[in-house]
Tab-separated table of C-alpha atoms in Angstrom:
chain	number	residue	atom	x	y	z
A	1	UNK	CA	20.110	-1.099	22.940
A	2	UNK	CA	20.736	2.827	22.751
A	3	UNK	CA	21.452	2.383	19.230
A	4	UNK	CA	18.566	0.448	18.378
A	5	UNK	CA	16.216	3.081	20.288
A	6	UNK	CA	18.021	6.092	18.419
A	7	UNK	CA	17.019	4.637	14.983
A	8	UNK	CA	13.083	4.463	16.446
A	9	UNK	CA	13.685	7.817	17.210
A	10	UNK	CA	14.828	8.613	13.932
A	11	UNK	CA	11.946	6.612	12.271
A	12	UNK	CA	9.614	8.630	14.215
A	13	UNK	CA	11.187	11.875	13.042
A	14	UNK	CA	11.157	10.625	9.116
A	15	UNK	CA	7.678	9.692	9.662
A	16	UNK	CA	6.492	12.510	11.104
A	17	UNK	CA	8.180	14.444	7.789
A	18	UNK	CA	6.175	12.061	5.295
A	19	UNK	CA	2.800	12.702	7.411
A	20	UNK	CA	3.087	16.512	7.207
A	21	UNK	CA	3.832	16.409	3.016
A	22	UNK	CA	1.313	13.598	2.134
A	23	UNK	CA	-1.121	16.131	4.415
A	24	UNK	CA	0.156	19.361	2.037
A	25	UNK	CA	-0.584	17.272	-0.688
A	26	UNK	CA	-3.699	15.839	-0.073
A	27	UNK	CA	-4.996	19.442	0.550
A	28	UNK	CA	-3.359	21.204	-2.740
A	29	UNK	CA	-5.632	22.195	-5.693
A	30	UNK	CA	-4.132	19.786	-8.442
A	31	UNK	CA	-6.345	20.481	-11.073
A	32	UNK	CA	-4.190	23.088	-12.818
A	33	UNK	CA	-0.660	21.973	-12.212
A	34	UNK	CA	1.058	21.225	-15.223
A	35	UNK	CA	1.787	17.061	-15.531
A	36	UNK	CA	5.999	17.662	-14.458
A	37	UNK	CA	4.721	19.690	-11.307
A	38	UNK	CA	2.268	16.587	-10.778
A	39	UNK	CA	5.654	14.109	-10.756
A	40	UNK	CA	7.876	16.152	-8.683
A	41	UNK	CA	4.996	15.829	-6.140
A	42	UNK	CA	5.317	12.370	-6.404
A	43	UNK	CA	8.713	11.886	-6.626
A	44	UNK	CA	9.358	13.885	-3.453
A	45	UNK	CA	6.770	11.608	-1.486
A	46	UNK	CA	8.697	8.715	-3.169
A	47	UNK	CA	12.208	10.049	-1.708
A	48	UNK	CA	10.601	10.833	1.843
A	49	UNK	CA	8.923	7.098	1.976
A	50	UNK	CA	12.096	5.402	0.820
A	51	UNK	CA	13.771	7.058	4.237
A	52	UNK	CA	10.832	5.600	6.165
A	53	UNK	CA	11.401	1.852	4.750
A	54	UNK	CA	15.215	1.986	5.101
A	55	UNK	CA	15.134	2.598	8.871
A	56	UNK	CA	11.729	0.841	9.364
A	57	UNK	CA	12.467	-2.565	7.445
A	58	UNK	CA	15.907	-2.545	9.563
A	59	UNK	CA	14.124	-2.872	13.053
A	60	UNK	CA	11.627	-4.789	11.135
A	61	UNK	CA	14.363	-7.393	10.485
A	62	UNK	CA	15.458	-8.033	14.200
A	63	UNK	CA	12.519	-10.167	14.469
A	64	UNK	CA	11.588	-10.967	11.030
A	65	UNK	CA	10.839	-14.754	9.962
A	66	UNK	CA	14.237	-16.668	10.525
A	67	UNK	CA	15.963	-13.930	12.022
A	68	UNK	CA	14.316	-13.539	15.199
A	69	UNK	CA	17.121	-12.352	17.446
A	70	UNK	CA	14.803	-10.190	19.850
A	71	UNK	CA	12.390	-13.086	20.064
A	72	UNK	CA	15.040	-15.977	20.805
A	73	UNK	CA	17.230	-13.890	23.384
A	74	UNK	CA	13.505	-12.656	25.221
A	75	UNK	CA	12.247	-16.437	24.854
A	76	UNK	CA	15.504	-18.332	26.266
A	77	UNK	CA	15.256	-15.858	29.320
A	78	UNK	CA	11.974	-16.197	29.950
A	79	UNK	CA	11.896	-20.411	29.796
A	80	UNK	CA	14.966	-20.052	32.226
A	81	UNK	CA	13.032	-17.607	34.680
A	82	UNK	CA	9.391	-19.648	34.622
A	83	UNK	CA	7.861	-22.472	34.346
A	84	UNK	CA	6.119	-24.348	31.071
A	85	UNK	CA	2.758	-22.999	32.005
A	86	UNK	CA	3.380	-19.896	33.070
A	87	UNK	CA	5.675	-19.003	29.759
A	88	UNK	CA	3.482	-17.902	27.056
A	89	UNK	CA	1.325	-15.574	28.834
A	90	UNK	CA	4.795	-13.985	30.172
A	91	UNK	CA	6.319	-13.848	26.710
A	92	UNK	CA	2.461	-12.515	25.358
A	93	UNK	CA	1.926	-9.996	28.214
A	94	UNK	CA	5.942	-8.783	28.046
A	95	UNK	CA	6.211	-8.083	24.680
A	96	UNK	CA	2.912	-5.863	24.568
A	97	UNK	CA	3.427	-2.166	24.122
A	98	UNK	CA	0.927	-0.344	27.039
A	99	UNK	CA	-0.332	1.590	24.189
A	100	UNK	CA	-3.007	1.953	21.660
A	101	UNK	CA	-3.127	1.507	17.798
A	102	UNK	CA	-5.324	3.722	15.899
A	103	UNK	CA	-7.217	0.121	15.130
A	104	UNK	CA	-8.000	-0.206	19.000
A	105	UNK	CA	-9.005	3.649	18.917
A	106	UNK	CA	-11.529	3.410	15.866
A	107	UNK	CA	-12.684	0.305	17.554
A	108	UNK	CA	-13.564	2.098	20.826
A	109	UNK	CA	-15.014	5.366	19.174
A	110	UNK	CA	-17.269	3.104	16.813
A	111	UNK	CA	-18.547	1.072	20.432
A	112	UNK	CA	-19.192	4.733	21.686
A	113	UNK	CA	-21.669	5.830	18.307
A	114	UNK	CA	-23.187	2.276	18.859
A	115	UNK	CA	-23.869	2.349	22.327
A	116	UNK	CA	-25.692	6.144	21.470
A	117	UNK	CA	-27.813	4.614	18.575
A	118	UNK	CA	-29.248	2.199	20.963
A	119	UNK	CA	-30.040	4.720	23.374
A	120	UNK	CA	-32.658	5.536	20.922
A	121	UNK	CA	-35.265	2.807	19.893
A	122	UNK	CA	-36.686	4.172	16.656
A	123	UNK	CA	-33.094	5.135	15.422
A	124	UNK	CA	-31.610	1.053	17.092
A	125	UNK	CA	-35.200	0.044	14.903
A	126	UNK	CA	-33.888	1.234	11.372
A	127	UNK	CA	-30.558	0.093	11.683
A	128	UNK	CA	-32.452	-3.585	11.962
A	129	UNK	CA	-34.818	-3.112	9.740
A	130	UNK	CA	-34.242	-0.822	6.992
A	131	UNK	CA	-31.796	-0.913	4.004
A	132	UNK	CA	-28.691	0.298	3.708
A	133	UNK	CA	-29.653	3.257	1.113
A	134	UNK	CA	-32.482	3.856	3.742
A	135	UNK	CA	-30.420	4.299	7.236
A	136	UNK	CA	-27.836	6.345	4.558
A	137	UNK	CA	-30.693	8.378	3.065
A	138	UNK	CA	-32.530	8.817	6.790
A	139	UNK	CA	-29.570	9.584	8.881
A	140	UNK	CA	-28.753	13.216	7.446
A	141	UNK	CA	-32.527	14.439	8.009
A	142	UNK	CA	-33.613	12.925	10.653
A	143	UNK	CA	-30.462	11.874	12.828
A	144	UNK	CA	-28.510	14.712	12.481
A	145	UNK	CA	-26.272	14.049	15.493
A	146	UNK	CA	-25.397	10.634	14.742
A	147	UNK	CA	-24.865	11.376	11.294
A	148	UNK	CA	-22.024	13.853	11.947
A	149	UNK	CA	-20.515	11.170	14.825
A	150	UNK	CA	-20.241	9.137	11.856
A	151	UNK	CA	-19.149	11.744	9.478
A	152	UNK	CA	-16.273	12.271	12.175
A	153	UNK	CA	-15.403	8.828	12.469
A	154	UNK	CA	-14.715	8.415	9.039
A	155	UNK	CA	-12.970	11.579	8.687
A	156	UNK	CA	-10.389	10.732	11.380
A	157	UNK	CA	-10.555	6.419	10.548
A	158	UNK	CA	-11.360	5.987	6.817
A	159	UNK	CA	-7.289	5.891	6.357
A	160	UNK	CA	-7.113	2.699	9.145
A	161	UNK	CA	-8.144	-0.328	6.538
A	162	UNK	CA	-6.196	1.558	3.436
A	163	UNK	CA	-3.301	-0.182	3.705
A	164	UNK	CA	-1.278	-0.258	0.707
A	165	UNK	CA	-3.636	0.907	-1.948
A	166	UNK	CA	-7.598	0.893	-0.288
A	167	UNK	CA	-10.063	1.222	-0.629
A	168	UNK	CA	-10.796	3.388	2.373
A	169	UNK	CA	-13.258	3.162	5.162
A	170	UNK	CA	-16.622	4.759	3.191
A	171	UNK	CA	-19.831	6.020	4.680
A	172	UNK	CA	-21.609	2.633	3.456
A	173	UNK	CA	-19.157	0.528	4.546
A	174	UNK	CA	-19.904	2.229	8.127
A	175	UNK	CA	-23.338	1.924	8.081
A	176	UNK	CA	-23.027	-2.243	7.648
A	177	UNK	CA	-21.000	-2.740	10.435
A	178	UNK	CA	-23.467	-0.444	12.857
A	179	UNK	CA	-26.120	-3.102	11.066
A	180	UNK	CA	-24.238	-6.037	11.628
A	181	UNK	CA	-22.913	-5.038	15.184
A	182	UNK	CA	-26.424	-3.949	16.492
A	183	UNK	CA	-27.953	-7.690	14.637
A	184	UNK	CA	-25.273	-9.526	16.387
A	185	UNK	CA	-26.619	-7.894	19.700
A	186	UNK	CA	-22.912	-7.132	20.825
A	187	UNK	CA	-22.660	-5.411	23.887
A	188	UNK	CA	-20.988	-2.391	22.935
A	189	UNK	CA	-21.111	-0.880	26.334
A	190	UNK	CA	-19.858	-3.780	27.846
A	191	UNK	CA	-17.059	-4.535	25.284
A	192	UNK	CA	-15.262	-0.479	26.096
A	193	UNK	CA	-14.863	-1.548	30.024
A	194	UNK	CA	-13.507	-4.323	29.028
A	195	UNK	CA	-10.915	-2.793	26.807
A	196	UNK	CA	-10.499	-0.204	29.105
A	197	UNK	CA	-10.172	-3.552	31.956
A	198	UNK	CA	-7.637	-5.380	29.649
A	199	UNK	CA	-5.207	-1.640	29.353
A	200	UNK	CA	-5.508	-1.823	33.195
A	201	UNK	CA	-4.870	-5.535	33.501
A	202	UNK	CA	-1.588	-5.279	30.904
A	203	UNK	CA	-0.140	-2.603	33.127
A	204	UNK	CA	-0.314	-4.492	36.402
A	205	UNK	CA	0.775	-7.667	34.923
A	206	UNK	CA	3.497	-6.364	33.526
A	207	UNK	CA	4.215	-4.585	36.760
A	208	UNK	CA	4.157	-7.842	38.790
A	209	UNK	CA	5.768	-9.854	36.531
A	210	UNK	CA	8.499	-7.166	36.110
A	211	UNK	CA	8.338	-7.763	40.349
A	212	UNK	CA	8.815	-11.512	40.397
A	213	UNK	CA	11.466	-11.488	37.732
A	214	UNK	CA	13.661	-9.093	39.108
A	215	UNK	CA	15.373	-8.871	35.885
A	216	UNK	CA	18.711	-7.351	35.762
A	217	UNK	CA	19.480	-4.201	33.093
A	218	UNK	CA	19.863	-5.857	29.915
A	219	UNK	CA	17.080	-8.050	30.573
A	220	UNK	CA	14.772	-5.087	31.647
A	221	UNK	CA	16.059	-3.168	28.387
A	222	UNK	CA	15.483	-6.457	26.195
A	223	UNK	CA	11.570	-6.786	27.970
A	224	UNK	CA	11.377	-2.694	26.614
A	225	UNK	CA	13.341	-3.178	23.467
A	226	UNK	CA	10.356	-5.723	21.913
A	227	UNK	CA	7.725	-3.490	23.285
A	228	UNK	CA	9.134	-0.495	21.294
A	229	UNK	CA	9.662	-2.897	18.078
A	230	UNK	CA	6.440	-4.864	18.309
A	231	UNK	CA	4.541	-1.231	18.316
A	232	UNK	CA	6.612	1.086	16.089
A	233	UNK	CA	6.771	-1.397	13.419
A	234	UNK	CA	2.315	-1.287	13.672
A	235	UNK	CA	2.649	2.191	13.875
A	236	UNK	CA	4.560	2.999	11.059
A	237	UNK	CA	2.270	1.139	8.876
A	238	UNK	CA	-0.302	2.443	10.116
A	239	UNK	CA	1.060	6.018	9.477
A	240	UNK	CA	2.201	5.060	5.890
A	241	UNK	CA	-1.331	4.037	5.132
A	242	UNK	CA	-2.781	6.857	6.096
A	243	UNK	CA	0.219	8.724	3.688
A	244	UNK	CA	-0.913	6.244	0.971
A	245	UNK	CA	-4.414	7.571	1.736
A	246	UNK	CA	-3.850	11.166	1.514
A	247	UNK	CA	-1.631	10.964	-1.534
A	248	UNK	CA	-4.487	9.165	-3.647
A	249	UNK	CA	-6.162	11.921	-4.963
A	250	UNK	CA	-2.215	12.794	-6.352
A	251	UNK	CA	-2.167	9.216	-8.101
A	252	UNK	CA	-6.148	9.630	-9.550
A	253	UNK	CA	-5.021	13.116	-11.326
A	254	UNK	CA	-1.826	11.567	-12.746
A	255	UNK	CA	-4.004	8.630	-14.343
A	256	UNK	CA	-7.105	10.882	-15.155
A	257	UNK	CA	-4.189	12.826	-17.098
A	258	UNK	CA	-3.051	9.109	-19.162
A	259	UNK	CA	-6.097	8.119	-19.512
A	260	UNK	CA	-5.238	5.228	-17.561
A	261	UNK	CA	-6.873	3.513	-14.608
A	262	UNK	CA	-5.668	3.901	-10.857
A	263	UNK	CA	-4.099	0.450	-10.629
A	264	UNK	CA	-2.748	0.507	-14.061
A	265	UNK	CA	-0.767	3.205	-12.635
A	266	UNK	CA	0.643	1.673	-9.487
A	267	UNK	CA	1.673	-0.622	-12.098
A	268	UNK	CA	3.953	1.733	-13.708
A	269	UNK	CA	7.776	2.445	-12.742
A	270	UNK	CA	8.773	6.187	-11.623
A	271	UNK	CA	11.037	5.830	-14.853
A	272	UNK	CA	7.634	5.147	-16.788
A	273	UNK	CA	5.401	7.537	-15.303
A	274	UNK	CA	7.944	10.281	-15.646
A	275	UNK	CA	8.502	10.128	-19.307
A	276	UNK	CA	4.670	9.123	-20.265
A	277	UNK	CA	3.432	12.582	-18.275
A	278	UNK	CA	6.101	14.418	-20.573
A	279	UNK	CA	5.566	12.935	-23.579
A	280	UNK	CA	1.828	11.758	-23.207
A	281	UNK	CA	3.079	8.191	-24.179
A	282	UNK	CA	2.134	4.870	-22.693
A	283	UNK	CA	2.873	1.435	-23.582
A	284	UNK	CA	-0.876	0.060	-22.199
A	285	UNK	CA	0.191	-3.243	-23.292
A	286	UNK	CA	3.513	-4.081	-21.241
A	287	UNK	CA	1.366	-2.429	-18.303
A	288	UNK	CA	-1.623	-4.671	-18.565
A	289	UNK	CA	0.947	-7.902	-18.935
A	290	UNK	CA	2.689	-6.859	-15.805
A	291	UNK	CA	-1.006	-6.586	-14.166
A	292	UNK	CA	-1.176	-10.349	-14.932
A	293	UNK	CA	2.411	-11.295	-13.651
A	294	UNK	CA	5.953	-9.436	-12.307
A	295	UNK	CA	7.913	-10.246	-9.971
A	296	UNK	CA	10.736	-8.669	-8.076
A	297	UNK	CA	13.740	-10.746	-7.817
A	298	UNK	CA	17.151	-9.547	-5.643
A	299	UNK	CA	20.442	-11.363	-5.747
A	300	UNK	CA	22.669	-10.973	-2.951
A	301	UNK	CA	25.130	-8.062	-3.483
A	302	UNK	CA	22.518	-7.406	-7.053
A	303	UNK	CA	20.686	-5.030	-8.057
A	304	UNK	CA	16.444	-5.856	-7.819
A	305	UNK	CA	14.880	-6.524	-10.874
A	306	UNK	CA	11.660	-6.237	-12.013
A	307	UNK	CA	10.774	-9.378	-13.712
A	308	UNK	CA	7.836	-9.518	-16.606
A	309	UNK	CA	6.405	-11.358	-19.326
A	310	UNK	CA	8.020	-14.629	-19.912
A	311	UNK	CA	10.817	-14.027	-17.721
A	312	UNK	CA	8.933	-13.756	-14.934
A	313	UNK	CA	6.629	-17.201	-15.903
A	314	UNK	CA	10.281	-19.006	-16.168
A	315	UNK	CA	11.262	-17.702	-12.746
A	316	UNK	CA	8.083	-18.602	-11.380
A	317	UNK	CA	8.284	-21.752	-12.549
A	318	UNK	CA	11.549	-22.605	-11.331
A	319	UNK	CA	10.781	-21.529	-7.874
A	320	UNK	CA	11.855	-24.678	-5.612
A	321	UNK	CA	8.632	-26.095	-4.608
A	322	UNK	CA	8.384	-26.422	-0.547
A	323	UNK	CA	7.811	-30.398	0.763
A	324	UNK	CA	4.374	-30.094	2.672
A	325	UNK	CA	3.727	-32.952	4.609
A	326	UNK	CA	-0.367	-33.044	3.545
A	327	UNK	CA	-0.894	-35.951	6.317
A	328	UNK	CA	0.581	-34.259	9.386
A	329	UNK	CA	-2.090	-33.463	11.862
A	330	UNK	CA	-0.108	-31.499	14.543
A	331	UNK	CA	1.613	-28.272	13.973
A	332	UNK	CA	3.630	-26.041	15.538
A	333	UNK	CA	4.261	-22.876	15.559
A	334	UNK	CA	5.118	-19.596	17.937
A	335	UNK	CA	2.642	-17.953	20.907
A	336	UNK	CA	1.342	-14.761	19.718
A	337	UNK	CA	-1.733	-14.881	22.720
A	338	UNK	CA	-2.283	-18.020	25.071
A	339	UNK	CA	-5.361	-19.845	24.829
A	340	UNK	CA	-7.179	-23.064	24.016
A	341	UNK	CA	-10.247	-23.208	21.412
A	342	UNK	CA	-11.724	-25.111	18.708
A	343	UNK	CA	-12.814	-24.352	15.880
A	344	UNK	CA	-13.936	-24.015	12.422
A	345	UNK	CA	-11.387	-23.141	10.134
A	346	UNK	CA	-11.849	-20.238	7.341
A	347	UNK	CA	-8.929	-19.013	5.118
A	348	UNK	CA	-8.778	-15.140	5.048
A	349	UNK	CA	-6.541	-13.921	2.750
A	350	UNK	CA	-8.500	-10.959	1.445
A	351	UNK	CA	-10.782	-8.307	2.072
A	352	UNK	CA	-13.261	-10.522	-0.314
A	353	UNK	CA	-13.102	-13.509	1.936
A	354	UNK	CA	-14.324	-11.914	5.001
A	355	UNK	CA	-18.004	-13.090	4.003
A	356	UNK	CA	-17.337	-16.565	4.648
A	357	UNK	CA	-16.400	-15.547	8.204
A	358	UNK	CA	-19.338	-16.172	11.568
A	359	UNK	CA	-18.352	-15.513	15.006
A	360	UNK	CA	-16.469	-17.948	16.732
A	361	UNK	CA	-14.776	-19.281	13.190
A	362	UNK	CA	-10.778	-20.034	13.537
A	363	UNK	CA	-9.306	-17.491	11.212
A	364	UNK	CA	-6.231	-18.972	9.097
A	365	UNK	CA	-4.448	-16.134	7.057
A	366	UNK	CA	-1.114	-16.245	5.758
A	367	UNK	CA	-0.700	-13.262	6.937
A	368	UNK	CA	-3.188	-10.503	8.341
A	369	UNK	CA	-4.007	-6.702	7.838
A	370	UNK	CA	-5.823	-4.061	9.038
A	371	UNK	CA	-8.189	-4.543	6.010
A	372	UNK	CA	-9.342	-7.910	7.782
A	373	UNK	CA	-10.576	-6.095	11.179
A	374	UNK	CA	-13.866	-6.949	10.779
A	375	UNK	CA	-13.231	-11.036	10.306
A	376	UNK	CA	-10.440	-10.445	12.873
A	377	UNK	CA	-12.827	-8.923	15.429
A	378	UNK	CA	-15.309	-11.925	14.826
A	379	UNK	CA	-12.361	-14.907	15.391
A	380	UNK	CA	-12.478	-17.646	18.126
A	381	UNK	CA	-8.564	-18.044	17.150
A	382	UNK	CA	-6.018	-16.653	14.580
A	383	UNK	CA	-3.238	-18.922	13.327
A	384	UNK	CA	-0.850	-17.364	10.333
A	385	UNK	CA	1.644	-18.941	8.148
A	386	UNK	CA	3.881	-15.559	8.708
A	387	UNK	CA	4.834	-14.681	12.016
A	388	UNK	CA	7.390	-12.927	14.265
A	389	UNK	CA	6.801	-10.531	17.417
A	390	UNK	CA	6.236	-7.693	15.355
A	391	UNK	CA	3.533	-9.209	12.885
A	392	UNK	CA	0.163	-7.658	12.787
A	393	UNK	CA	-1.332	-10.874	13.885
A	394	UNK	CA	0.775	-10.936	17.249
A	395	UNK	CA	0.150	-7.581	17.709
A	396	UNK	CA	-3.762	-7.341	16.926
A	397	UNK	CA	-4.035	-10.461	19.289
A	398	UNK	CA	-2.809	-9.440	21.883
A	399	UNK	CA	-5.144	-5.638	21.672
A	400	UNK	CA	-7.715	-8.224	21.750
A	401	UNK	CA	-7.114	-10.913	23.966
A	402	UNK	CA	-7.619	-13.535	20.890
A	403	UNK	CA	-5.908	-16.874	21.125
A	404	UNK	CA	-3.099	-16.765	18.172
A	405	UNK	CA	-0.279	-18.886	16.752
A	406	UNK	CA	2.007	-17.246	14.264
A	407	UNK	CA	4.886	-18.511	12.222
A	408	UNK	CA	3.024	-22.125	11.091
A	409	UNK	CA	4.610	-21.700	7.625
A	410	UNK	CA	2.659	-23.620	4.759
A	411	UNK	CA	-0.842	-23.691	6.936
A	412	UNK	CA	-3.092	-22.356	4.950
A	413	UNK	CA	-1.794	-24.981	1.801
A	414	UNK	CA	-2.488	-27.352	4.105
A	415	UNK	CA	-5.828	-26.640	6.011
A	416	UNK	CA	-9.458	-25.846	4.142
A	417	UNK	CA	-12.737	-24.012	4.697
A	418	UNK	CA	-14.711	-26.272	6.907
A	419	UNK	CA	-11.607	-28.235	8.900
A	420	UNK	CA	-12.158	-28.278	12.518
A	421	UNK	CA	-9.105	-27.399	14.336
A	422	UNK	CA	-7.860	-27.464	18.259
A	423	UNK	CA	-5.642	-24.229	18.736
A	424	UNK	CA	-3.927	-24.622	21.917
A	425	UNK	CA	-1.776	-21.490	21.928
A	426	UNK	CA	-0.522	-22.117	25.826
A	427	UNK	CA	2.107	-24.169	23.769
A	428	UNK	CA	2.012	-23.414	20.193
A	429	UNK	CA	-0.152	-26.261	18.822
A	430	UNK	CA	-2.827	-26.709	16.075
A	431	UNK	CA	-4.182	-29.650	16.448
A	432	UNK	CA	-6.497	-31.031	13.199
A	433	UNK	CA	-9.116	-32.775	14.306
């Protein structure tokens, strides 16, 4: 246990390295560094980030698809300490870090500018009524103090739904989800007490259950161990998408510089980029073939290789098909939140397919990201073919008390827009109906 905490530790301190660069970075005047000043920039971020991923993929791992040891050791003692109905919300309410994400925190500040816009009926009236362009174009004149709450919030969240390569939260996109939040008629008010109820409620669970278990040290550092995992593992994404974020303006001068797009770019190897800034050579075509289709493949005790063209359409190919058993009605798969509900089913996959979404729809992803909040946020249920205690789906769940099953495998092959499903995450079940 010591060992496993001194490499979160560690991870924290590498992070905390990558943060303060990307930040140096993001605030440098680029314009008139030569193109081998622009690399070493990037190359340095590269070096720092690789650090990050080979202590953060190794706690990663220790609950990780098939290998979840921290899961399995905290499950066996919990099914031998209570009963059948009383095990998932232990397991749910054990394994949940007493913290915040910075997803729960641009949540709450985003319920605070709400609940002030409706404190004001002409400025609650154009969000309902008007256009987007108009509340965008009206806010800075006439709004003034709502306008810079927003400018804030954007400042300090924009980096939250980034991800892996954005886009990032934008004014516009802001000013739709006031719209839709204030159409909906959500509570806002009502919905920070109960966050602030559900933090309280966590703590004194956990307190009581800590109380009736009586467990002994390893068991007590186990219970703590998957708190610290489940957490750091959200954490350190969240922190590497907000480096992602800050180096972009980095990646757009490198491109501007090749003539080349931004995502033709993330498309290119170090190797690659290094020699085409130096000799002001690019070979557009293998770039825009590997945009279609590359893979990565890794042998064990083999080097990866980056797969392209051809290659990668034989080894595609010969990828051993899984056996999905289209009939089966019943699945099962691990408690992420207890809960029963049913549902209509919508497949979420992408940013894109978060239009299809209306409150109280069962949200089926194979796995989930930050960039799917705002489906997330409207879900009755959330069932993933991915899973694990340290999956964003577990984790998000839990922040907001949403029903979820994890770890269903080939789900989404199997169910479709429009199935009605039972989602009976007490025991682990999905249920078609």
């Amino acid at each position: 246990m010591d060992f496993l905490n001194s490499i979160i530790e560690k991870l924290k301190e590498l992070m905390d390295d990558l943060f303060v660069y990307s930040k140096k970075v993001n605030q440098m005047d680029l314009k008139y560094l030569p193109n081998n000043g622009l690399y070493q920039l990037y190359e340095k971020f590269n070096q720092l980030n690789k650090k990050v991923y080979e202590f953060g993929l190794s706690i990663v791992l220790l609950d990780f698809q098939d290998t979840t040891y921290i899961s399995d050791a905290l499950s066996k003692y919990l099914k031998d300490s209570v009963n059948q109905k009383e095990y998932s919300d232990y397991f749910s309410v054990l394994t949940t870090a007493p913290k915040r994400t910075a997803t729960r925190e641009e949540e709450i500040d985003l319920f605070n500018i709400i609940t002030l816009i409706k404190q004001n009926k002409r400025l609650t009236s154009l969000f309902l009524n008007k256009s987007q362009k108009e509340i965008m174009a009206s806010l800075p004149k006439l709004y003034k103090n709502i306008y810079k709450k927003i400018s804030e919030h954007i400042k300090k969240f924009a980096y939250v739904i980034y991800v892996y390569e954005g886009p990032a939260l934008t004014y516009s996109d802001l000013i739709l989800t006031i719209k839709d939040i204030l159409t909906r008629k959500i509570k806002t008010e009502n919905k920070i007490r109960e966050i602030k109820k559900s933090e309280k409620n966590l703590v004194n669970k956990q307190k009581k259950y800590l109380q009736r278990l009586q467990p002994n040290k390893y068991h007590r550092d186990l219970i703590l161990l998957a708190q610290n995992v489940s957490f750091i593992k959200y954490w350190r994404r969240e922190q590497q998408s907000y480096c992602y974020y800050l180096i972009e303006p980095l990646l757009k001068v490198m491109a501007r510089r090749l003539n080349i797009s931004l995502k033709q770019l993330r498309f290119m190897l170090t190797g690659e980029l290094e020699a085409s800034l130096g000799k002001g050579q690019i070979d557009l075509g293998k770039i825009n073939k590997r945009m279609k289709l590359c893979a990565l493949a890794c042998e064990s005790g083999k080097s990866v290789k980056l797969l392209e063209g051809k290659t990668a359409e034989a080894f595609v190919k010969n990828i051993k098909k899984e056996i999905i058993n289209f009939s089966a009605r019943e699945f099962m798969g691990q408690t992420a939140c207890p809960g029963k509900v049913k549902g209509k089913v919508i497949i979420v996959n992408t940013p894109d397919d978060m239009a299809k979404m209306n409150n109280g729809d069962v949200l089926v992803s194979f796995a989930t990201n930050p960039n799917l909040m705002p489906a997330i946020r409207k879900a009755s249920a959330i069932i993933t073919d991915e899973g694990g205690l340290t999956c964003h789906a577990a984790i998000v769940s839990r922040e907001l008390n949403i029903p979820c099953i994890v770890g269903l495998k080939v789900i989404t092959k199997i169910l479709k827009d429009g199935d009605l499903v039972e989602v009976d995450a007490d025991r682990g079940v999905v249920k078609k109906i």
